[in-house]
Short mmCIF file of C-alpha atoms and ligand atoms in Angstrom, two decimals:
data_model
loop_
_atom_site.label_atom_id
_atom_site.label_comp_id
_atom_site.label_asym_id
_atom_site.label_seq_id
_atom_site.Cartn_x
_atom_site.Cartn_y
_atom_site.Cartn_z
CA MET A 1 182.18 119.09 131.14
CA GLU A 2 182.53 119.92 127.98
CA SER A 3 180.50 123.09 127.00
CA ILE A 4 177.48 122.90 124.66
CA GLN A 5 179.66 125.25 122.25
CA ALA A 6 182.52 122.95 122.47
CA ILE A 7 180.21 119.97 121.95
CA LYS A 8 178.32 121.24 119.01
CA GLN A 9 181.78 122.15 117.13
CA ARG A 10 182.86 118.28 117.84
CA PHE A 11 179.60 116.90 116.65
CA GLY A 12 178.91 119.54 113.73
CA ILE A 13 175.74 120.70 115.20
CA ILE A 14 174.56 124.38 113.89
CA GLY A 15 172.66 126.61 115.60
CA ASN A 16 172.13 128.79 118.41
CA ASP A 17 168.86 128.07 119.31
CA GLN A 18 167.61 127.73 122.81
CA LYS A 19 165.57 124.70 122.42
CA LEU A 20 168.67 123.00 120.90
CA ASN A 21 171.05 124.49 123.41
CA ARG A 22 168.89 122.95 126.25
CA ALA A 23 168.42 119.58 124.34
CA ILE A 24 172.41 119.28 123.73
CA GLU A 25 172.59 120.50 127.91
CA LYS A 26 170.29 117.64 128.49
CA ALA A 27 172.55 115.11 126.91
CA ILE A 28 175.89 116.49 128.65
CA GLN A 29 173.63 115.95 132.05
CA VAL A 30 172.89 112.37 131.43
CA SER A 31 175.81 111.12 129.72
CA PRO A 32 177.58 109.92 132.99
CA THR A 33 174.39 108.25 134.03
CA ASP A 34 173.37 104.88 132.55
CA ILE A 35 169.56 106.44 132.52
CA SER A 36 167.86 105.50 129.35
CA VAL A 37 166.87 108.61 127.17
CA LEU A 38 164.28 108.69 124.24
CA VAL A 39 165.15 111.24 121.73
CA THR A 40 161.90 112.75 120.07
CA GLY A 41 161.36 115.14 117.11
CA GLU A 42 160.49 115.17 113.71
CA SER A 43 162.25 113.44 110.96
CA GLY A 44 165.46 115.35 110.07
CA VAL A 45 165.44 117.34 113.06
CA GLY A 46 169.15 115.86 114.25
CA LYS A 47 168.06 113.18 116.55
CA GLU A 48 171.37 111.09 115.68
CA SER A 49 173.38 113.16 117.36
CA ILE A 50 172.11 112.95 120.52
CA PRO A 51 172.92 109.50 121.25
CA LYS A 52 176.71 109.54 119.27
CA ILE A 53 176.82 112.92 122.35
CA ILE A 54 175.98 110.49 125.34
CA HIS A 55 178.09 107.30 124.41
CA GLN A 56 180.98 110.03 123.76
CA LEU A 57 180.68 111.80 127.09
CA SER A 58 180.36 108.50 129.22
CA HIS A 59 182.67 106.34 130.93
CA ARG A 60 181.00 103.74 127.99
CA LYS A 61 183.03 105.48 125.24
CA HIS A 62 185.47 103.00 124.86
CA GLY A 63 182.95 100.42 124.68
CA LYS A 64 180.89 99.60 121.64
CA TYR A 65 178.23 102.07 120.19
CA ILE A 66 175.85 99.92 118.26
CA ALA A 67 173.16 102.19 116.14
CA VAL A 68 170.35 99.94 115.10
CA ASN A 69 167.80 100.86 112.87
CA CYS A 70 164.92 99.10 114.14
CA GLY A 71 161.92 100.19 111.41
CA ALA A 72 164.58 98.31 109.19
CA ILE A 73 164.91 94.81 110.62
CA PRO A 74 162.35 92.15 109.35
CA GLU A 75 159.92 91.36 112.17
CA GLY A 76 161.00 87.52 111.74
CA THR A 77 164.76 88.14 112.24
CA ILE A 78 164.65 90.96 114.87
CA ASP A 79 165.07 89.10 117.88
CA SER A 80 167.82 87.44 116.54
CA GLU A 81 169.60 90.41 115.37
CA LEU A 82 168.93 91.69 118.86
CA PHE A 83 169.16 88.90 121.19
CA GLY A 84 171.04 86.29 119.02
CA HIS A 85 170.17 82.62 118.57
CA GLU A 86 171.22 79.52 119.22
CA LYS A 87 172.39 77.31 116.42
CA GLY A 88 169.45 74.94 115.21
CA ALA A 89 166.80 78.02 116.37
CA PHE A 90 165.19 78.19 113.04
CA THR A 91 166.27 76.94 109.48
CA GLY A 92 169.57 78.10 108.21
CA ALA A 93 170.56 78.85 112.10
CA THR A 94 173.62 76.62 111.51
CA ALA A 95 175.49 78.35 114.42
CA THR A 96 175.23 79.92 117.26
CA ARG A 97 174.89 83.81 117.16
CA SER A 98 175.28 86.70 119.27
CA GLY A 99 172.61 89.51 119.09
CA TYR A 100 173.50 93.42 119.59
CA PHE A 101 173.10 93.29 123.28
CA GLU A 102 175.46 90.49 123.64
CA VAL A 103 177.85 92.38 121.66
CA ALA A 104 177.61 95.96 122.70
CA ASP A 105 177.90 94.98 126.56
CA GLU A 106 179.62 97.90 128.31
CA GLY A 107 179.11 100.21 125.80
CA THR A 108 175.19 101.69 124.59
CA ILE A 109 172.76 100.88 121.68
CA PHE A 110 170.71 103.32 119.91
CA LEU A 111 167.17 101.96 119.12
CA ASP A 112 166.13 104.12 115.89
CA GLU A 113 162.72 104.45 115.28
CA VAL A 114 162.14 102.32 118.44
CA GLY A 115 158.35 102.53 117.52
CA GLU A 116 158.29 100.32 115.13
CA LEU A 117 159.72 97.52 117.58
CA PRO A 118 157.27 94.25 117.45
CA LEU A 119 155.24 93.75 120.85
CA THR A 120 157.13 90.76 121.77
CA THR A 121 160.31 92.13 121.25
CA GLN A 122 159.34 95.13 123.33
CA VAL A 123 158.67 92.45 126.10
CA ARG A 124 162.50 91.18 125.33
CA LEU A 125 163.72 94.48 126.00
CA LEU A 126 161.56 95.52 128.80
CA ARG A 127 163.46 92.59 130.52
CA VAL A 128 166.71 94.07 129.23
CA LEU A 129 165.99 97.36 130.74
CA GLU A 130 164.81 95.96 133.98
CA ASN A 131 167.41 93.37 135.48
CA GLY A 132 169.93 93.30 132.33
CA GLU A 133 169.01 89.87 131.22
CA PHE A 134 168.13 88.61 127.96
CA ILE A 135 167.35 84.92 126.40
CA LYS A 136 169.02 84.13 122.81
CA VAL A 137 166.15 82.56 120.28
CA GLY A 138 166.17 79.17 120.91
CA SER A 139 167.52 79.17 124.10
CA SER A 140 166.45 78.69 127.67
CA LYS A 141 169.82 80.34 129.39
CA VAL A 142 169.42 83.97 130.98
CA GLN A 143 172.08 85.90 129.84
CA LYS A 144 173.41 88.87 131.45
CA THR A 145 174.59 92.34 129.58
CA ASN A 146 175.05 95.94 130.79
CA VAL A 147 174.14 97.94 128.07
CA ARG A 148 172.67 101.64 127.77
CA ILE A 149 169.74 102.22 126.00
CA VAL A 150 169.28 105.53 123.72
CA ALA A 151 166.25 105.04 121.91
CA ALA A 152 164.78 108.00 119.12
CA THR A 153 161.39 108.32 117.28
CA ASN A 154 159.68 110.35 115.03
CA VAL A 155 156.15 109.13 115.67
CA ASN A 156 154.11 110.18 118.57
CA MET A 157 154.34 107.19 120.94
CA PHE A 158 151.42 108.38 122.78
CA GLU A 159 149.26 107.80 119.60
CA ALA A 160 150.94 104.17 119.46
CA ILE A 161 150.48 103.18 123.02
CA LYS A 162 146.59 104.22 122.37
CA LYS A 163 146.50 102.07 119.13
CA GLU A 164 148.22 99.05 121.40
CA LYS A 165 151.25 99.47 119.12
CA PHE A 166 153.53 99.88 121.50
CA ARG A 167 153.83 98.89 125.35
CA GLU A 168 153.21 101.92 127.70
CA ASP A 169 155.58 100.13 130.37
CA LEU A 170 158.42 100.08 127.75
CA TYR A 171 157.44 103.79 127.07
CA TYR A 172 158.07 104.89 130.26
CA ARG A 173 161.35 102.65 130.94
CA LEU A 174 162.32 103.96 127.68
CA SER A 175 161.92 107.41 128.21
CA THR A 176 163.37 108.43 131.85
CA VAL A 177 164.78 111.35 130.10
CA ASP A 178 162.95 112.74 127.13
CA ILE A 179 165.34 114.84 124.62
CA ASN A 180 163.04 116.76 122.53
CA LEU A 181 164.51 118.32 119.53
CA PRO A 182 162.92 121.55 117.83
CA PRO A 183 161.55 121.27 114.22
CA LEU A 184 163.34 123.75 111.90
CA ARG A 185 160.25 126.25 111.04
CA ASP A 186 160.72 127.01 115.29
CA ARG A 187 164.54 127.70 114.82
CA LYS A 188 163.47 130.72 112.67
CA GLU A 189 167.29 132.26 113.65
CA ASP A 190 169.00 129.14 113.02
CA ILE A 191 167.40 128.45 109.27
CA HIS A 192 169.87 131.18 107.40
CA LEU A 193 172.88 130.26 109.54
CA LEU A 194 172.22 126.38 108.65
CA PHE A 195 172.01 127.60 104.62
CA ARG A 196 175.16 129.48 104.76
CA LYS A 197 177.26 126.68 106.30
CA PHE A 198 175.75 123.72 104.07
CA ALA A 199 176.37 126.29 100.99
CA SER A 200 179.73 127.16 101.88
CA ASP A 201 180.23 123.24 102.35
CA PHE A 202 178.50 122.69 99.59
CA ALA A 203 180.56 124.82 97.35
CA LEU A 204 184.09 123.07 98.59
CA LYS A 205 183.00 119.79 97.65
CA TYR A 206 181.84 120.88 94.19
CA LYS A 207 184.53 123.44 93.82
CA MET A 208 181.95 126.30 93.16
CA PRO A 209 181.68 130.00 94.44
CA THR A 210 179.43 129.79 97.15
CA VAL A 211 175.67 130.26 96.54
CA LYS A 212 174.23 133.67 98.62
CA LEU A 213 170.51 134.49 99.04
CA THR A 214 168.98 137.64 97.98
CA ASP A 215 166.32 139.28 101.11
CA ASP A 216 163.79 138.16 99.33
CA ALA A 217 165.14 134.47 99.13
CA VAL A 218 165.72 134.95 102.59
CA VAL A 219 162.26 135.43 103.75
CA LEU A 220 160.89 132.77 101.89
CA LEU A 221 163.36 130.35 103.25
CA LEU A 222 162.35 131.53 106.72
CA LYS A 223 158.23 131.25 106.14
CA TYR A 224 159.24 127.75 104.42
CA ARG A 225 157.39 125.07 106.37
CA TRP A 226 160.54 122.33 106.41
CA ASN A 227 158.61 119.45 106.71
CA GLY A 228 161.94 117.67 106.43
CA ASN A 229 163.89 120.03 108.80
CA ILE A 230 167.72 120.28 108.34
CA ARG A 231 168.07 117.35 106.26
CA GLN A 232 165.54 118.64 103.60
CA LEU A 233 167.47 121.98 104.10
CA ARG A 234 170.87 120.86 103.14
CA ASN A 235 169.08 118.70 100.10
CA VAL A 236 167.98 122.21 98.84
CA ALA A 237 171.36 123.89 99.83
CA GLU A 238 172.98 121.10 97.60
CA GLN A 239 170.79 121.37 94.66
CA VAL A 240 170.67 125.77 94.62
CA SER A 241 174.29 125.02 95.04
CA VAL A 242 175.09 122.42 92.16
CA LEU A 243 172.22 123.68 89.31
CA GLU A 244 172.39 127.28 89.62
CA GLN A 245 174.84 129.02 87.00
CA ASN A 246 174.02 132.21 88.46
CA ARG A 247 175.44 132.38 92.30
CA THR A 248 173.38 135.09 93.60
CA ILE A 249 170.19 133.12 94.30
CA ASN A 250 166.75 135.25 94.63
CA GLY A 251 163.32 134.22 95.80
CA VAL A 252 161.90 132.91 92.72
CA THR A 253 164.84 130.74 91.96
CA LEU A 254 164.80 129.74 95.46
CA GLN A 255 161.02 128.59 94.73
CA ASN A 256 161.78 126.06 92.44
CA TYR A 257 163.49 124.35 94.68
CA LEU A 258 160.99 124.41 97.85
CA PRO A 259 157.93 121.42 97.15
CA ASN A 260 154.39 122.62 97.41
CA ASN A 261 154.82 126.18 96.38
CA ASN A 262 152.16 127.45 96.25
CA ASN A 263 151.61 126.54 100.66
CA ASN A 264 154.67 127.65 101.68
CA LEU A 265 152.87 129.36 104.50
CA PRO A 266 152.94 128.06 107.71
CA ALA A 267 149.56 125.93 107.82
CA VAL A 268 147.69 123.02 109.64
CA VAL A 269 149.14 119.84 108.05
CA ASN A 270 148.46 116.15 108.74
CA ASN A 271 151.43 115.32 110.84
CA SER A 272 151.95 111.71 110.55
CA LYS A 273 151.85 112.55 106.18
CA SER A 274 154.56 115.18 107.05
CA GLU A 275 156.63 113.01 109.23
CA SER A 276 156.87 110.15 106.59
CA ASP A 277 157.08 112.68 103.50
CA PHE A 278 161.08 112.68 104.34
CA SER A 279 161.86 109.89 106.80
CA SER A 280 161.02 106.83 104.40
CA GLU A 281 163.01 107.14 101.24
CA ARG A 282 163.89 104.04 102.14
CA GLU A 283 160.64 103.09 101.33
CA ILE A 284 160.21 104.41 97.87
CA LEU A 285 162.99 102.07 97.18
CA TYR A 286 161.96 98.76 98.97
CA LYS A 287 158.64 99.55 96.75
CA VAL A 288 160.65 99.72 93.64
CA LEU A 289 162.76 96.89 94.33
CA PHE A 290 159.56 94.82 94.75
CA ASP A 291 157.42 95.89 92.04
CA MET A 292 160.85 94.88 89.97
CA LYS A 293 160.76 91.23 91.62
CA SER A 294 156.60 91.41 90.94
CA ASP A 295 157.74 92.30 87.20
CA LEU A 296 160.14 89.26 86.74
CA ASN A 297 157.87 86.64 88.40
CA ASP A 298 155.13 87.71 86.03
CA LEU A 299 157.76 87.76 83.09
CA LYS A 300 158.96 84.55 84.08
CA LYS A 301 155.65 83.04 84.43
CA LEU A 302 154.61 84.20 81.22
CA THR A 303 158.09 82.74 79.41
CA MET A 304 156.97 79.43 81.13
CA GLU A 305 153.66 79.52 79.64
CA LEU A 306 155.08 80.53 76.07
CA MET A 307 157.49 78.08 76.47
CA LYS A 308 154.94 75.27 77.71
CA LYS A 309 152.01 76.15 74.95
CA GLY A 310 153.88 77.47 72.35
CA SER A 311 150.63 79.27 70.92
CA ASP A 312 151.11 83.01 72.00
CA THR A 313 147.52 84.15 70.93
CA ASP A 314 146.42 80.94 73.96
CA VAL A 315 148.90 82.75 76.15
CA GLN A 316 147.96 85.94 75.33
CA LYS A 317 144.11 85.26 76.02
CA GLU A 318 145.17 83.19 79.44
CA ASN A 319 147.40 86.32 80.77
CA GLU A 320 145.61 88.70 79.89
CA HIS A 321 145.85 90.09 83.61
CA LEU A 322 149.43 89.14 83.87
CA ILE A 323 149.87 91.65 80.03
CA GLN A 324 147.79 94.15 81.15
CA LYS A 325 149.65 94.51 85.00
CA ILE A 326 153.42 94.21 83.49
CA TYR A 327 152.86 96.75 80.22
CA GLY A 328 149.70 98.16 79.94
CA GLU A 329 147.29 100.96 81.59
CA GLU A 330 146.56 99.16 84.38
CA LYS A 331 145.52 101.48 86.97
CA ASP A 332 147.89 100.20 90.20
CA GLU A 333 145.49 101.30 93.09
CA GLU A 334 148.07 101.00 95.52
CA PHE A 335 150.47 102.97 93.88
CA GLU A 336 148.29 105.16 93.24
CA ALA A 337 146.86 106.06 96.44
CA ALA A 338 149.68 106.09 98.01
CA VAL A 339 151.68 108.63 95.97
CA GLU A 340 148.66 110.50 96.29
CA ASP A 341 149.90 114.37 97.22
CA LEU A 342 153.26 113.31 97.14
CA GLU A 343 153.19 110.82 100.01
CA VAL A 344 155.62 107.98 100.75
CA LEU A 345 154.92 104.55 99.24
CA SER A 346 154.91 101.79 101.47
CA ILE A 347 155.69 98.17 101.84
CA PRO A 348 153.02 95.89 101.22
CA GLU A 349 152.18 93.45 104.18
CA HIS A 350 152.83 90.14 102.21
CA THR A 351 156.36 91.25 100.78
CA HIS A 352 157.47 92.34 104.44
CA THR A 353 156.74 88.75 105.23
CA ASP A 354 158.16 87.01 102.21
CA ARG A 355 161.44 89.40 103.13
CA SER A 356 161.53 87.78 106.40
CA GLU A 357 161.24 84.47 105.28
CA GLU A 358 163.78 85.04 102.78
CA THR A 359 166.39 86.30 104.86
CA ILE A 360 165.83 83.75 107.72
CA SER A 361 166.51 80.82 105.20
CA SER A 362 169.72 82.94 104.14
CA PHE A 363 170.83 84.17 107.72
CA GLU A 364 173.80 84.72 108.25
CA ASP A 365 176.16 85.85 111.17
CA LYS A 366 176.12 89.39 110.17
CA TYR A 367 175.20 92.63 111.41
CA ASP A 368 172.99 93.75 108.85
CA PHE A 369 170.95 96.52 110.23
CA ALA A 370 173.11 98.38 112.52
CA GLU A 371 176.14 100.43 112.39
CA GLU A 372 178.84 101.96 114.47
CA ILE A 373 178.43 105.71 113.31
CA GLU A 374 176.83 106.77 110.21
CA GLU A 375 176.37 109.47 108.14
CA GLU A 376 173.25 110.30 105.97
CA GLU A 377 172.81 112.00 102.65
CA THR A 378 169.70 111.85 100.94
CA LEU A 379 167.48 113.70 98.59
CA SER A 380 164.21 114.60 99.99
CA LEU A 381 161.44 111.71 98.38
CA HIS A 382 159.96 114.84 96.86
CA ASP A 383 163.22 115.74 94.73
CA LYS A 384 164.43 112.73 94.14
CA GLU A 385 160.84 111.72 92.61
CA LEU A 386 161.14 114.78 90.48
CA GLU A 387 164.42 114.36 89.54
CA LEU A 388 164.12 111.01 88.37
CA ILE A 389 160.98 111.91 86.06
CA LYS A 390 163.19 115.08 84.52
CA LYS A 391 166.21 113.05 83.64
CA SER A 392 163.82 110.21 81.98
CA LEU A 393 162.06 112.58 80.23
CA GLU A 394 165.24 114.25 78.93
CA ARG A 395 166.75 110.78 78.03
CA HIS A 396 163.86 110.24 75.89
CA SER A 397 163.13 113.70 74.36
CA GLY A 398 160.00 113.89 76.35
CA LYS A 399 158.29 110.80 74.90
CA ARG A 400 156.16 109.79 77.84
CA LYS A 401 155.97 106.44 76.90
CA LEU A 402 159.09 105.64 76.61
CA ALA A 403 159.93 107.35 80.52
CA ALA A 404 156.81 105.83 81.53
CA ALA A 405 158.10 101.91 80.59
CA GLU A 406 161.96 103.51 82.39
CA LEU A 407 160.39 104.56 85.24
CA GLY A 408 158.11 101.62 85.98
CA ILE A 409 155.05 103.53 85.95
CA SER A 410 151.73 103.88 83.91
CA GLU A 411 151.65 106.42 81.18
CA ARG A 412 149.06 107.83 83.10
CA THR A 413 150.65 107.96 86.24
CA LEU A 414 153.41 109.78 84.54
CA TYR A 415 150.97 112.57 83.24
CA ARG A 416 149.44 113.41 86.38
CA LYS A 417 153.03 113.58 88.06
CA ILE A 418 153.88 116.01 85.19
CA LYS A 419 151.19 118.32 85.98
CA GLN A 420 151.80 117.91 89.40
CA PHE A 421 155.08 118.95 89.60
CA ASP A 422 154.48 121.49 86.61
CA LEU A 423 157.40 120.08 84.50
N1 LIG B 1 172.31 120.67 113.71
C1 LIG B 1 172.58 120.35 112.82
N2 LIG B 1 173.64 121.06 112.13
C2 LIG B 1 174.22 120.41 111.30
N3 LIG B 1 173.53 119.62 110.35
C3 LIG B 1 172.54 118.92 111.42
C4 LIG B 1 171.98 119.45 112.32
N4 LIG B 1 171.33 118.78 112.81
C5 LIG B 1 171.14 118.00 111.85
N5 LIG B 1 172.02 117.96 110.92
C6 LIG B 1 172.24 117.12 109.61
O1 LIG B 1 170.77 116.83 108.92
C7 LIG B 1 170.68 115.51 108.28
C8 LIG B 1 169.17 114.67 109.39
O2 LIG B 1 169.68 114.84 111.05
P1 LIG B 1 169.79 113.38 111.21
O3 LIG B 1 169.80 112.15 110.26
O4 LIG B 1 169.64 113.27 112.80
O5 LIG B 1 167.68 113.39 111.37
P2 LIG B 1 166.53 112.23 112.16
O6 LIG B 1 166.31 112.93 113.37
O7 LIG B 1 167.43 111.40 113.04
O8 LIG B 1 166.09 111.95 111.23
P3 LIG B 1 164.54 110.78 110.91
O9 LIG B 1 163.87 110.69 112.28
O10 LIG B 1 164.54 110.64 110.19
O11 LIG B 1 165.96 109.90 111.17
C9 LIG B 1 172.14 114.69 108.83
O12 LIG B 1 172.68 115.10 107.76
C10 LIG B 1 172.60 115.80 110.31
O13 LIG B 1 174.01 115.22 109.61
MG1 LIG B 2 167.37 109.06 111.96
#
């Protein structure tokens, strides 16, 4: 059996924390079996390495490893993605298609964000877990598969069960073995080590001398909450490495890179919020895309009206609401509520459904939502937003109206953010 140290090296895992070691040890122990494993832990703690370790150390290592992000697949297509469909099962299903459970036969499926699975899909998954059986969408033929399932979640599954969003029987089936990864704030000994590793990686990548922290900067690093865990720490290390001329970083400088500067002592925070702050950068992109699409539709409608009626005063009067929405200062309630305190922007319910329908009708035999092994490199949502605002203001020499228009937000929202970020 490979040692924990060797596994860490092989999978690029840094740290000597006891709980981390225990998690890796558990992964090594369960790997030769077919036991289902649930990996739990906050966003950014490194859950994705665990299923890779389990797969690579198992007898399935020559089989397929498919990572599926359950949260990214629209509800309308998820059954078909996972279990396949028959030709004609729905509009656009022009050919029979195999799902991941068929393709990954003899291999491993990693169900990331498993808490996001719709209840109907949970029933199908339970059946696979119980006897390896599944049925393609639109078929009545029972098929067999031999897949090892590793799932991960950063949400509280007991809460989800209580709210009847997740089946209790499925939870127990999935979590035969539970591997928990500790949050970074509980791995004090590893924080500086990880920072040094990332700083040295980025120095190499950007061909610059490695940044070094002064003692007071290290103290700050250790007492910070790291809601985004290792992902956030890496982003901070990258930003500091790229942006700071002086390669010795003191506490005052480092403070600028840590969001909520005034509140970096350990504190009771709302868990669901802190998890989502860093788990859903994707969502801000969705929101921007959906908003753009909605604006485009509004613009199309206005143009059409203008073409039909010819008189722009009439059109203006009749479409005051639309004009306000596209160009004006109208308060975007949903947006503003969502960004309060640097929260994550969520996808409106109706757009999600729209998207599912579109996806069904343009369905192709592709594995859009799964990948075989992927590396993720993201700035935290907070940092991205800050960076976007800064750049836009620079581009427009501080002119808020132009920057707000470019960012697709109202001037008032921009003003609030300038104050909030202390720009
Ligand atoms: N121990 C570690 N050593 C080095 N890098 C790590 C370690 N743990 C995590 N990382 C890096 O941190 C980033 C986040 O890890 P990962 O994607 O596995 O988080 P996660 O727990 O799946 O988060 P989420 O719930 O948001 O999906 C990745 O880039 C990963 O390579
Ligand atoms: Mg993940």
